[in-house]
Short mmCIF file of C-alpha atoms in Angstrom, two decimals:
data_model
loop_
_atom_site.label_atom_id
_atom_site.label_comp_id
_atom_site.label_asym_id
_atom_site.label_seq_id
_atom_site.Cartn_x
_atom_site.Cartn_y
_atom_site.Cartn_z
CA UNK A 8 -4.21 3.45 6.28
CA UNK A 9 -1.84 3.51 3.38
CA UNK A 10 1.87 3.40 3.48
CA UNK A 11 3.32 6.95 4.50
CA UNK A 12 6.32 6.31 1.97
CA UNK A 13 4.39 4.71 -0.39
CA UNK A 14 2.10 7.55 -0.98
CA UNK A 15 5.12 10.17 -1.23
CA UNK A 16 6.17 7.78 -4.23
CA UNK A 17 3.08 7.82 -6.30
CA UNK A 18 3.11 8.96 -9.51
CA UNK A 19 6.75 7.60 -9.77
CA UNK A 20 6.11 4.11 -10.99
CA UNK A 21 6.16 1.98 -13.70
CA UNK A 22 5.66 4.12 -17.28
CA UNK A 23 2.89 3.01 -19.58
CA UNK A 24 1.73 1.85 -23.42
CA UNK A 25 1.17 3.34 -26.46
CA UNK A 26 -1.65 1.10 -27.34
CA UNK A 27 -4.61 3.64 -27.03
CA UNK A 28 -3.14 5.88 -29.37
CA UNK A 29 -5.56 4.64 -32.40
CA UNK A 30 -8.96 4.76 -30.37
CA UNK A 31 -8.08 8.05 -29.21
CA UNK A 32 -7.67 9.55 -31.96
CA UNK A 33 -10.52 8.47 -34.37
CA UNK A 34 -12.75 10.35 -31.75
CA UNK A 35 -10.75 13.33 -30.96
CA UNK A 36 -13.22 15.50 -33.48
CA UNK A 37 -16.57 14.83 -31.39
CA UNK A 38 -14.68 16.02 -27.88
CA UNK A 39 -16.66 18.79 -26.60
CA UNK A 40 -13.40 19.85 -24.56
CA UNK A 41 -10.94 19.91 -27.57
CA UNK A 42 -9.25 22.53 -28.80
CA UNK A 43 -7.37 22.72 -32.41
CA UNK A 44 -8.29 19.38 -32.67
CA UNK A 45 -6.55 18.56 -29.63
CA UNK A 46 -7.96 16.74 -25.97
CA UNK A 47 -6.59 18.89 -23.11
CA UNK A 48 -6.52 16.25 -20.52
CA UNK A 49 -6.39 17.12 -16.78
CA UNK A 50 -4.34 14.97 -14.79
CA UNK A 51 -3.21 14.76 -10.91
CA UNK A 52 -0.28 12.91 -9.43
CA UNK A 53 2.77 15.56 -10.31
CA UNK A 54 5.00 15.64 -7.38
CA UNK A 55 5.72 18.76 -5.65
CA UNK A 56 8.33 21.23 -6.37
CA UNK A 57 10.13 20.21 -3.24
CA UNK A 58 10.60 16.49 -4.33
CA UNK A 59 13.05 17.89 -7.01
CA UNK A 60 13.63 14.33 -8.87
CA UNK A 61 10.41 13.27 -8.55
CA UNK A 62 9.13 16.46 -10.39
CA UNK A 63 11.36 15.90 -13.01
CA UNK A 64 10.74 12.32 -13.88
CA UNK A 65 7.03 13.34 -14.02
CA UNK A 66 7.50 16.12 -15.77
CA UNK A 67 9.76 14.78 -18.36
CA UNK A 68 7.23 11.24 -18.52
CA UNK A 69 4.34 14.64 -19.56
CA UNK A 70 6.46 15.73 -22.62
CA UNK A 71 7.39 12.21 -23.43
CA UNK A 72 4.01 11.54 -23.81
CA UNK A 73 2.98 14.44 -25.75
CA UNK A 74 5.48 14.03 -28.01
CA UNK A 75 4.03 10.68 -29.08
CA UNK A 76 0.72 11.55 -28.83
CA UNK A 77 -0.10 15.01 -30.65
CA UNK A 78 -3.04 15.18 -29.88
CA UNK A 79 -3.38 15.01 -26.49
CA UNK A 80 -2.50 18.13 -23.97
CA UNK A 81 -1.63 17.24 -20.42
CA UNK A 82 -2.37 19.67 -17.90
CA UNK A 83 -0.19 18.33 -14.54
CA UNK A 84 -1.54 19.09 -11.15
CA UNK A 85 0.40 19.09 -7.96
CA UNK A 86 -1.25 16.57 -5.25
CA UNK A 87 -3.65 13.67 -4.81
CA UNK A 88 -7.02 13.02 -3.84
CA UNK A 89 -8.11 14.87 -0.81
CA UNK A 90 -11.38 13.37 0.67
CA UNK A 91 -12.22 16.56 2.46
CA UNK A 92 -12.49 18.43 -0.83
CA UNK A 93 -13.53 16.20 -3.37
CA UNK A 94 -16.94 16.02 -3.66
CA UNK A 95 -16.81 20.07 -3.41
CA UNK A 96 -14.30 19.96 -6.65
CA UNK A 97 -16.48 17.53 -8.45
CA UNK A 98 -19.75 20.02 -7.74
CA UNK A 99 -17.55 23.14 -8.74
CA UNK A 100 -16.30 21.35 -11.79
CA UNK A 101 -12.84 21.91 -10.36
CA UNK A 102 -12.02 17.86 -10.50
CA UNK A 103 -9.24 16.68 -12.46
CA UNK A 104 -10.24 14.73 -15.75
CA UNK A 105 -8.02 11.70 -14.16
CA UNK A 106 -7.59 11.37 -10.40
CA UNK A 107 -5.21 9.62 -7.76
CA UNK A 108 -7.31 7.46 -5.86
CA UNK A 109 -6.12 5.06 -2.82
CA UNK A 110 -7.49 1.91 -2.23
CA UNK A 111 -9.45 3.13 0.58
CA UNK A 112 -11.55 5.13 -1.58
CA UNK A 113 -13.34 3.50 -4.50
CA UNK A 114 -15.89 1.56 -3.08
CA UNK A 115 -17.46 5.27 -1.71
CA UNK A 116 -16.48 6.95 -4.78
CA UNK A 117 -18.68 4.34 -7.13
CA UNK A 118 -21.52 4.21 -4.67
CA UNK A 119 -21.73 7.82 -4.85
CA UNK A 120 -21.33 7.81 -8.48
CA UNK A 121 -18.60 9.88 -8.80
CA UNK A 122 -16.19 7.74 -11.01
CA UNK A 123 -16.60 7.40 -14.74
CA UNK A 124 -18.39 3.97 -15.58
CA UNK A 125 -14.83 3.06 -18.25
CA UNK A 126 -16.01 -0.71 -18.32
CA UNK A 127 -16.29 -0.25 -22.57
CA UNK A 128 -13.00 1.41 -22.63
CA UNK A 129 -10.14 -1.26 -19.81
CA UNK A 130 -10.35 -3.26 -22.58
CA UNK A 131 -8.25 -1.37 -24.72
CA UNK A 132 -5.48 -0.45 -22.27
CA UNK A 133 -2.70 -2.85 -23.04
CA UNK A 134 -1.65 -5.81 -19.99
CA UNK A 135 -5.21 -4.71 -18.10
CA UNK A 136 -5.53 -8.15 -17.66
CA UNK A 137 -2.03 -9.18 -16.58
CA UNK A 138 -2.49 -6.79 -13.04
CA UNK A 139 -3.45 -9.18 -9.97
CA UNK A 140 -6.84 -9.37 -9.87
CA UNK A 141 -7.13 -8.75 -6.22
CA UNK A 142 -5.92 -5.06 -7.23
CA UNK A 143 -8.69 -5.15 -10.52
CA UNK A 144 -11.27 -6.04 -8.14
CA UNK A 145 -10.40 -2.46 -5.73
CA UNK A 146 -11.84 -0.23 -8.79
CA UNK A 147 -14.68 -2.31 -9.84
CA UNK A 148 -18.08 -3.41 -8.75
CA UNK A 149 -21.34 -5.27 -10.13
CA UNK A 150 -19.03 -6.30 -12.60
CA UNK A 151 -18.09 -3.00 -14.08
CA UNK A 152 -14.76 -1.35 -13.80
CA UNK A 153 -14.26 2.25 -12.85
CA UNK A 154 -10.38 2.66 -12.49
CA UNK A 155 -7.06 1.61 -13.01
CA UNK A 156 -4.50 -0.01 -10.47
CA UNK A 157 -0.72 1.42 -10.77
CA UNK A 158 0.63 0.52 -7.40
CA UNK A 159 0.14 -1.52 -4.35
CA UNK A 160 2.06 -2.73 -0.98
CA UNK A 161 1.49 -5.42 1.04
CA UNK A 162 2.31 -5.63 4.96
CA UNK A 163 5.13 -7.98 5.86
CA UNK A 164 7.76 -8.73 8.54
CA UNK A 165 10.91 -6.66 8.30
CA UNK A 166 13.85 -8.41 10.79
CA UNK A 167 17.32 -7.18 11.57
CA UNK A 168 19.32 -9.66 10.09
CA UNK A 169 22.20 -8.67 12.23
CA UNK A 170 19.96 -9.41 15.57
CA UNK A 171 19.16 -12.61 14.06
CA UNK A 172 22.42 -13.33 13.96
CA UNK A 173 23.86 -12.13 17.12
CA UNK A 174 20.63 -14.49 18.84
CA UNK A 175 21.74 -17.79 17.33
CA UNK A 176 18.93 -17.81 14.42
CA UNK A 177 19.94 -17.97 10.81
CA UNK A 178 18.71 -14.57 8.92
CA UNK A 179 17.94 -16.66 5.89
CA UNK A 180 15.22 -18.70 7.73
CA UNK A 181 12.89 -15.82 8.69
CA UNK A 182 9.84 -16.45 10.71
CA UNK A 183 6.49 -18.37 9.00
CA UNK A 184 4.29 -18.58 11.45
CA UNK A 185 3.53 -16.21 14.66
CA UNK A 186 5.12 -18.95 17.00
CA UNK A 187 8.29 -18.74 15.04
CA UNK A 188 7.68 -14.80 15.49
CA UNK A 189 7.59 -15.22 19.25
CA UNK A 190 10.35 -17.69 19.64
CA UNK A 191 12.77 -15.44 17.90
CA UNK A 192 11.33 -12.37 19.58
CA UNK A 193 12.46 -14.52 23.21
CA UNK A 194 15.80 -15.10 21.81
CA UNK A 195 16.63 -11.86 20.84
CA UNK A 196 15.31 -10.27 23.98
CA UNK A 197 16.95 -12.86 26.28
CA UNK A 198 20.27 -11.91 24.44
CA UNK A 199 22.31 -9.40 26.84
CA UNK A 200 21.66 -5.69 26.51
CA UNK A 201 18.36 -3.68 25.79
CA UNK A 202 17.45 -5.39 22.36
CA UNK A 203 13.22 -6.00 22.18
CA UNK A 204 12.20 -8.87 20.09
CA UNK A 205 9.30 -7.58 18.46
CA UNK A 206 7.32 -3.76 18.44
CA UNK A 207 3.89 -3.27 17.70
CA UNK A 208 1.97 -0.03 17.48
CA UNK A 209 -0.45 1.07 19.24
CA UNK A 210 -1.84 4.56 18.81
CA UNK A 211 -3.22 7.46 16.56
CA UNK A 212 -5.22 4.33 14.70
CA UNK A 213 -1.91 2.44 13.76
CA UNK A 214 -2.67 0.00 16.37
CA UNK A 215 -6.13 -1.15 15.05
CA UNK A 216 -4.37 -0.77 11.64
CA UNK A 217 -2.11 -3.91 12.83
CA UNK A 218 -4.44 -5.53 14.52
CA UNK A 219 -6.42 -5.89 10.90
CA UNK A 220 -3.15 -7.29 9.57
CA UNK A 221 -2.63 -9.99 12.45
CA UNK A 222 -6.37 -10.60 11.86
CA UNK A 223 -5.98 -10.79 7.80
CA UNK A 224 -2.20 -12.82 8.43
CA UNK A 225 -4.65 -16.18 10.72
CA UNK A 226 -7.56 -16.03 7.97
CA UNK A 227 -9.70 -13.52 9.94
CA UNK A 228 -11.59 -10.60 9.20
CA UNK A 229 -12.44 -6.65 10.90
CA UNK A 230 -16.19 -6.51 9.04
CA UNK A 231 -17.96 -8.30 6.66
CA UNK A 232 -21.39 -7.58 5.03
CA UNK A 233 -24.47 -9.00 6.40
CA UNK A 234 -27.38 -8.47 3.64
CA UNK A 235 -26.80 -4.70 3.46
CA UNK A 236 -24.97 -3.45 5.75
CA UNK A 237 -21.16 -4.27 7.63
CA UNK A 238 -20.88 -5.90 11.18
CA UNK A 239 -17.62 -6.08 12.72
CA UNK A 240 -16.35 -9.56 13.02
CA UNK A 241 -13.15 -9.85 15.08
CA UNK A 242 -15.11 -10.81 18.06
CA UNK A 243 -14.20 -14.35 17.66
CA UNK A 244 -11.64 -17.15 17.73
CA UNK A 245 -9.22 -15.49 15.35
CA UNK A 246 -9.48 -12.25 17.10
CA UNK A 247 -8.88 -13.42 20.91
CA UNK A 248 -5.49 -15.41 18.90
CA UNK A 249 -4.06 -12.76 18.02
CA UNK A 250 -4.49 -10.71 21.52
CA UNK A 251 -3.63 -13.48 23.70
CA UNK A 252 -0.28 -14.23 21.10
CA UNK A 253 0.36 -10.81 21.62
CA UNK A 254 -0.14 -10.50 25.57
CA UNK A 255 2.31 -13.75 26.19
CA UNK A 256 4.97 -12.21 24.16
CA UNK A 257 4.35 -8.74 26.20
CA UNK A 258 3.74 -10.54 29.57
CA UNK A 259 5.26 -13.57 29.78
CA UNK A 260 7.82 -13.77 27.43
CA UNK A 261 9.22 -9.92 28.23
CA UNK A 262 9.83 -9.48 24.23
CA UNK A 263 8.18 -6.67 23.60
CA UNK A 264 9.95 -4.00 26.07
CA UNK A 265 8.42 -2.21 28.44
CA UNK A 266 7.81 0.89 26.39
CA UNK A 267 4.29 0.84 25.00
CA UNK A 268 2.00 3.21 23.30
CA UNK A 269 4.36 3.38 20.06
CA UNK A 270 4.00 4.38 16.34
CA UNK A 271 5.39 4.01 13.42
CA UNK A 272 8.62 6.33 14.01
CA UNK A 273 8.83 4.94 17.47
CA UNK A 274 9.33 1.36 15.60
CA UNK A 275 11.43 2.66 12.74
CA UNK A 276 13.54 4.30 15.39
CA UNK A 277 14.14 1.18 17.64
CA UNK A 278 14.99 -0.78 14.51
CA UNK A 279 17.28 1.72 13.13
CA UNK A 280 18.92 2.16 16.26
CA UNK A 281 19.85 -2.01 15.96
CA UNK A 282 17.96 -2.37 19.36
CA UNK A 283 14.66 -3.83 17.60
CA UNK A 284 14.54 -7.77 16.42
CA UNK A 285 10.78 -7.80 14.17
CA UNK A 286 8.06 -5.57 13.39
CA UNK A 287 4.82 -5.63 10.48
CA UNK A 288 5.92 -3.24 8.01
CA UNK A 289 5.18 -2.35 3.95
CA UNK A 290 8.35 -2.67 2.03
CA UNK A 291 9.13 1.09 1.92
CA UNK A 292 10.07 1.15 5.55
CA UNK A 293 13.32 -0.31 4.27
CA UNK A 294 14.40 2.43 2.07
CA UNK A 295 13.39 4.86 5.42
CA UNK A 296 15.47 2.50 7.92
CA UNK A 297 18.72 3.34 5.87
CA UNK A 298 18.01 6.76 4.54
CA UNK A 299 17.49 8.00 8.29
CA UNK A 300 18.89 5.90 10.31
CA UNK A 301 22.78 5.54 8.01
CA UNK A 302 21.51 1.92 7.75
CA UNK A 303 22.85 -0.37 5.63
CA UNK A 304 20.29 -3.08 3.34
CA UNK A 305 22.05 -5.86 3.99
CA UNK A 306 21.62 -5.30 7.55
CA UNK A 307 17.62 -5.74 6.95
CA UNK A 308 15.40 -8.58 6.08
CA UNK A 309 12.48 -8.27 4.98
CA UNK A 310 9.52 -11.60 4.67
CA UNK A 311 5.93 -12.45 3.88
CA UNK A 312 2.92 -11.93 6.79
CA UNK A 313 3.69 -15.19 9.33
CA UNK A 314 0.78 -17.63 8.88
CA UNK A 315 -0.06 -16.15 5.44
CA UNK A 316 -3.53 -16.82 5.24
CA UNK A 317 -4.30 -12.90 4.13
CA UNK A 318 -2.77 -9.69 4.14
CA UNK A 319 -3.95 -6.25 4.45
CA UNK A 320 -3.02 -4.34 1.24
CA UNK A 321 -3.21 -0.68 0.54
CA UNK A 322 -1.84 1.34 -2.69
CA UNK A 323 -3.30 3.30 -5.42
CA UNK A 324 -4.45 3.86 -9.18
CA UNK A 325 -6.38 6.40 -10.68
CA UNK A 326 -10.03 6.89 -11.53
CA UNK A 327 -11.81 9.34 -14.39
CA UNK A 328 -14.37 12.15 -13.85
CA UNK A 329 -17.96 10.96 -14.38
CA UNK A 330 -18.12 14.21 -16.24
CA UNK A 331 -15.86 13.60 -18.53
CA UNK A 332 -16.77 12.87 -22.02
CA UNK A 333 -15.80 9.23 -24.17
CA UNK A 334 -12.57 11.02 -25.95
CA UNK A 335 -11.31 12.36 -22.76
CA UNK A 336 -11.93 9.17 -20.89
CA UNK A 337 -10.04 7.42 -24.13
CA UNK A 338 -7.03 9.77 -23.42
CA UNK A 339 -7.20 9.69 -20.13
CA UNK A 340 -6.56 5.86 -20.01
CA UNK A 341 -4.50 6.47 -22.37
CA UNK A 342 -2.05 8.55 -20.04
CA UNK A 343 -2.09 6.09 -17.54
CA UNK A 344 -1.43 3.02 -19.87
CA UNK A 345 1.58 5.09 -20.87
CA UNK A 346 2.86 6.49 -17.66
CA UNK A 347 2.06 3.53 -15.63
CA UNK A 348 1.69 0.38 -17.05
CA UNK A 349 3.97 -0.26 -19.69
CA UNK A 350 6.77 -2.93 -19.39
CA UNK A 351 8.51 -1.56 -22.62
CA UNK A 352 9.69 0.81 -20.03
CA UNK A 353 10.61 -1.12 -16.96
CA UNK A 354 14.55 -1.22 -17.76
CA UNK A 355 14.61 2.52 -18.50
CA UNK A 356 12.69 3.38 -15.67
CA UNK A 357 14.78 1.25 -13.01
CA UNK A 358 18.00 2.72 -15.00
CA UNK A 359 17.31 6.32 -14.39
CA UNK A 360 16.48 5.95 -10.60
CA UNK A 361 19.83 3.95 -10.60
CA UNK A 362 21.55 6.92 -12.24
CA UNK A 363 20.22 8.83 -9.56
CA UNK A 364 21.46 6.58 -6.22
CA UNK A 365 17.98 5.49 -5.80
CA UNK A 366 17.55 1.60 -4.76
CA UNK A 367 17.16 -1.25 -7.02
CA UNK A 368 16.27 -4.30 -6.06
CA UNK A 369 13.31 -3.78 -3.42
CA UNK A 370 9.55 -4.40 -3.79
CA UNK A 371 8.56 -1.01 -4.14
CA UNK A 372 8.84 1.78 -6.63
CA UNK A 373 9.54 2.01 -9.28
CA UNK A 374 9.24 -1.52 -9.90
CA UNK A 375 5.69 -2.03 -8.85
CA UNK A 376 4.23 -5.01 -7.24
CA UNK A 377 0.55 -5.39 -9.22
CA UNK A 378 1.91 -7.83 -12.48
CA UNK A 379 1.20 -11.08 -12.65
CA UNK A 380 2.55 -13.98 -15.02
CA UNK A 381 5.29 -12.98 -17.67
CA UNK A 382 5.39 -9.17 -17.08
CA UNK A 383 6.21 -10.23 -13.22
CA UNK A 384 9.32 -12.37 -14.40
CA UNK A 385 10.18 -9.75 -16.45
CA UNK A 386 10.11 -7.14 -13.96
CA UNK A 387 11.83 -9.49 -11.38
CA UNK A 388 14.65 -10.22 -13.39
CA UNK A 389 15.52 -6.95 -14.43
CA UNK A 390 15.25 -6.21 -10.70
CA UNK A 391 17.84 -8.49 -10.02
CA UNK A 392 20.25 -7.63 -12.97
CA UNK A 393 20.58 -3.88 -12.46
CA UNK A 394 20.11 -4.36 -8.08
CA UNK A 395 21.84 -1.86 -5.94
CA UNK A 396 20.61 -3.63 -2.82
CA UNK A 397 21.07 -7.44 -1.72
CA UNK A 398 17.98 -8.61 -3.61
CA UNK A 399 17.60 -12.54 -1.71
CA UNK A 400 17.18 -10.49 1.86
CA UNK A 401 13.77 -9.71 0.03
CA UNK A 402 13.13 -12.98 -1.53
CA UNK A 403 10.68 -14.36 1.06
CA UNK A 404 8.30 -11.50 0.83
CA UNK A 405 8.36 -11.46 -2.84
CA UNK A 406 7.98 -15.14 -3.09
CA UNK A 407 5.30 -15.42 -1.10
CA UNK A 408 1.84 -13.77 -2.13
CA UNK A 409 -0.70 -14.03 0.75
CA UNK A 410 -4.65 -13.04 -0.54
CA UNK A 411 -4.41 -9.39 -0.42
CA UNK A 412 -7.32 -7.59 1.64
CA UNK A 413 -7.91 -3.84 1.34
CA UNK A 414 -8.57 -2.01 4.88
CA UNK A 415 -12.24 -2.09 6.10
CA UNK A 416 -15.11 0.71 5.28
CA UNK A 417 -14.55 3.91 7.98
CA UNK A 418 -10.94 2.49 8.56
CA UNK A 419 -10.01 5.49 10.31
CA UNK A 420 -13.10 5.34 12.61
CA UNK A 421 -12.77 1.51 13.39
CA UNK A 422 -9.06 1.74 13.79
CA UNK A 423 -9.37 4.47 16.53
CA UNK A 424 -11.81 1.84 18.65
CA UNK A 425 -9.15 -0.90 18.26
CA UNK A 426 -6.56 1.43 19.37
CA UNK A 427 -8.22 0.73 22.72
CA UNK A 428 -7.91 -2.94 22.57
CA UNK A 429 -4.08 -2.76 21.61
CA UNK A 430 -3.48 -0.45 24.02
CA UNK A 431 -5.23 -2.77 26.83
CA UNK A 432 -3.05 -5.68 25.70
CA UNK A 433 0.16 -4.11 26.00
CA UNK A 434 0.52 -2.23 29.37
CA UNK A 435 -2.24 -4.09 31.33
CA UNK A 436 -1.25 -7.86 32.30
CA UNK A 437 -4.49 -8.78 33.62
CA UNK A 438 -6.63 -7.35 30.51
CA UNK A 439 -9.89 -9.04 29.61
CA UNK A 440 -9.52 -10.25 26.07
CA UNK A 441 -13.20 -11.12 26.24
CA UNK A 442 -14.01 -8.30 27.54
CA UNK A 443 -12.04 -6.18 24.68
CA UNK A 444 -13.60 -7.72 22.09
CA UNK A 445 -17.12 -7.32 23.65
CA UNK A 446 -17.17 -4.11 23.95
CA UNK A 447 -15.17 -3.02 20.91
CA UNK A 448 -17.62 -4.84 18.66
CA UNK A 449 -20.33 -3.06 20.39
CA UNK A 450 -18.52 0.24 19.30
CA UNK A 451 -17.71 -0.42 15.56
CA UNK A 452 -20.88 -1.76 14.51
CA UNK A 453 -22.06 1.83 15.66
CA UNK A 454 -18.98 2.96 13.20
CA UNK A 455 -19.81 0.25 10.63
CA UNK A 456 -24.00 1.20 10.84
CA UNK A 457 -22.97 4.78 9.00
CA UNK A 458 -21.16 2.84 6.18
CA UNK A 459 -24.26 3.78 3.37
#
C-alpha cells in the first residue's frame, strides 16, 4: 500500500541530467517511430488539470527539456499506472513509451515480461549508481535492470511534540524502541483529559499494512520464498511480539482508547485534533496534519521505525515499454535522468516550491529520499538552508536508515486476512494470539499459492 500523499506528488520530484543527450542522438536516424528526424517519446506522470501547480511545474520541466534536447518530442499523459488496465494497453499498443510504476508492481511486471530489458542502457544515466540500492534492487532481477527509481518513503513514528511535552517527556528524545513507544503512550494517556497514547489502524487492509511494518521494524517478515513459491511467515516469535506489545498497550495499559476499527483519516484526525500522542506514518502525513487540520510543524515530530531492524518502504520510478525500440528506450531514460534525477537542479527545484508556500525542509518531495553518499549531503544541506519548516523535528527519521523492505506479493489480498488479526487484538481482551496467527497463516498461504 503506497503512501496516499505520496502518490498525489509523483511526478513532482527531483529534475534530471543532461547526460544522455549524446547516445540519444547518434541513433535517432534508425528509430522506426521518428519523425523529421525527431523521437516522439510517450510519457505518463503529468498531473491533472485540477492540481494547478503541479501541472505547471510538469509542464514547464516538458518544454525545458525539449528545448535542450531537439530532438526529442514529449507527448505528456495525465495519470499513472493502473493495474486493471495495463496489460489491456500493452496488447492494444495503447501503453505509454515510459510508465509510472509503484514499487508494488515490478516484480509482476518483469515476470510477465512486460518491461523493457534497459540493463545495456542504466549505465549511461548519470548518478544511477548513487540511488540506494535497496530502491535499484525494486526494478531489477537475475541481475538485469528494468527501471528507474525517482521516489520512495519509508514508514516512521510521527509524535505530537506538544503531548510530549505536556506528559513530562522531552520531544527531542523520541521513542527507539517499542517499549519506549508504550511507556510514552501510558504517560500521555494517564495525563488528564481524553488524549490516547498511540493509534493503530485496523481496517480496509491498513491494518495488515501496519502489522508488516511492526513485523519489518523487530527483524521479521509477512512471506518469504520457499524454492518457488511464497509462504507466509509471521506465524512465529516476531509475529506473536508484536500482537501481544500491542494487546498490553490496548488492554492493560488503556493507551490506545477505546475507539477501534480506525484508518488512516481516523488517525490523522485524532492527531490533528492534539488528542493523539504516536502513530506509524510516511513523512507526507505531516504536510496533511497542518494543511487540514491549521496545524503548525513545529507542533509535530516526526522519527525512525522503533527497534529499526527493517522498514516497510513503498514509492515509485518508472519503467519502459518492452515494445519500444533502442532510440526510444535511449530517450526515454533520457527524460527521466533529466526530470528526475539530476542534482544540478535540486536548489531550483526546492526554490520554486518555496516561491509557491510549499514546505521545505521535510523528507518528502521535492527533495527525494533515494540518494546516497555526496548527492544526499548535498540535498540535505540545501534542505536545511532554504527550510520553511523546523528541519531538527525531522532529524531522527532522516538520520536513521532502517533496511528498507517493499510490501509482500498480493499485498492487498494478504493485508485484508491480517485485518482480521488486528482487529481481534484491539477490541477483544481475551484474543488468542496463537490462535490468530494459526489460522491467518492458513489463509495467506492460500493468497500467497496464486503468486506465479
Amino acid at each position: 500500500m503506497n503512501s496516499p500523499n505520496l502518490r498525489r506528488a509523483a511526478g513532482l520530484l527531483l529534475a534530471g541530467s543532461l547526460s544522455l543527450t549524446a547516445a540519444t542522438a547518434c541513433s535517432q536516424g534508425d528509430d522506426q517511430g521518428a519523425s523529421n528526424g525527431k523521437v516522439t517519446l510517450v510519457v505518463n506522470g503529468q498531473p491533472p488539470q485540477t492540481q494547478a501547480f503541479d501541472r505547471k511545474v510538469f509542464d514547464e520541466d516538458v518544454a525545458e527539456f525539449e528545448a535542450a534536447n531537439p530532438d526529442i518530442d514529449i507527448e505528456p499523459r495525465e495519470g499513472f499506472m493502473d493495474p486493471q488496465t495495463f496489460s489491456a494497453k500493452l496488447a492494444g499498443g495503447q501503453l505509454e513509451d515510459v510508465y509510472y510504476a509503484y514499487f508494488t508492481d515490478p516484480a509482476n511486471l518483469i515476470a510477465r515480461r512486460q518491461a523493457a530489458d534497459i540493463t545495456e542502457y542504466v549505465e549511461d544515466v548519470p548518478n544511477y549508481g548513487a540511488i540506494r540500492q535497496e530502491l535499484r534492487d525494486v526494478f531489477s532481477a537475475d541481475g538485469k535492470v528494468y527501471g528507474v527509481p525517482t521516489a520512495n518513503y519509508s514508514m516512521g513514528l510521527v509524535y505530537s511534540r506538544k503531548l510530549f511535552t505536556q506528559a513530562g517527556l522531552d520531544p527531542d528524545q523520541p521513542p527507539k524502541t517499542w517499549d519506549d513507544v508504550r511507556q510514552a503512550a501510558k504517560k500521555i494517556a494517564d495525563m488528564p483529559g481524553n488524549e490516547v497514547g498511540f493509534a493503530e489502524y485496523s481496517r480496509d487492509n491498513q491494518g495488515g499494512w501496519h502489522f508488516t511494518a511492526w513485523m519489518y521494524s523487530v527483524g521479521g517478515r509477512i512471506a518469504r520464498q520457499d524454492g518457488d513459491k511464497w509462504v507466509a511467515d509471521f506465524n512465529n516469535a516476531q509475529g506473536k511480539e508484536v500482537l501481544n506489545h500491542l494487546r498490553d498497550m490496548r488492554w492493560t495499559d488503556n493507551s490506545m482508547g477505546e475507539k477501534q476499527l480506525l484508518v488512516i483519516e481516523d488517525v490523522q484526525q485524532m492527531m490533528g485534533a492534539g488528542q493523539l500522542g504516536m502513530y506509524i506514518a510516511a513523512p507526507d502525513n505531516v504536510p496533511t496534519l497542518v494543511n487540514q487540520f491549521d496545524g503548525d510543524y513545529a507542533d509535530y515530530g516526526l522519527t525512525s521505525i522503533p527497534e529499526g531492524e527493517g522498514t516497510l518502504i513503498g514509492g515509485e520510478g518508472y519503467m519502459v515499454n518492452p515494445k519500444a525500440s533502442p532510440e526510444k528506450i535511449r530517450a526515454g531514460l533520457e527524460w527521466v535522468a533529466w526530470k528526475y534525477l539530476n542534482p544540478d537542479r535540486i536548489e531550483k527545484n526546492l526554490q520554486r516550491y518555496k516561491d509557491q508556500g510549499q514546505p521545505i525542509g521535510l523528507p518528502v518531495p521535492p527533495a527525494a529520499d533515494i540518494w546516497t553518499g555526496d548527492i544526499a549531503a548535498k540535498q540535505d544541506q540545501l534542505k536545511k538552508s532554504m527550510a520553511t519548516v523546523p528541519v531538527e523535528n525531522f532529524q531522527s527519521y532522516v538520520d536513521v536508515k532502517p533496511e528498507g523492505l517493499i510490501e509482500p506479493p498480493n499485498a492487498q489480498q494478504v493485508y485484508a486476512v491480517l485485518d482480521n488479526v488486528m482487529q481481534a487484538v484491539l477490541t477483544k481482551s481475551d484474543a488468542d494470539v496463537d490462535q490468530l496467527l494459526a489460522d491467518a497463516e492458513a489463509k495467506v498461504n492460500n493468497v500467497l499459492s496464486q503468486v506465479k
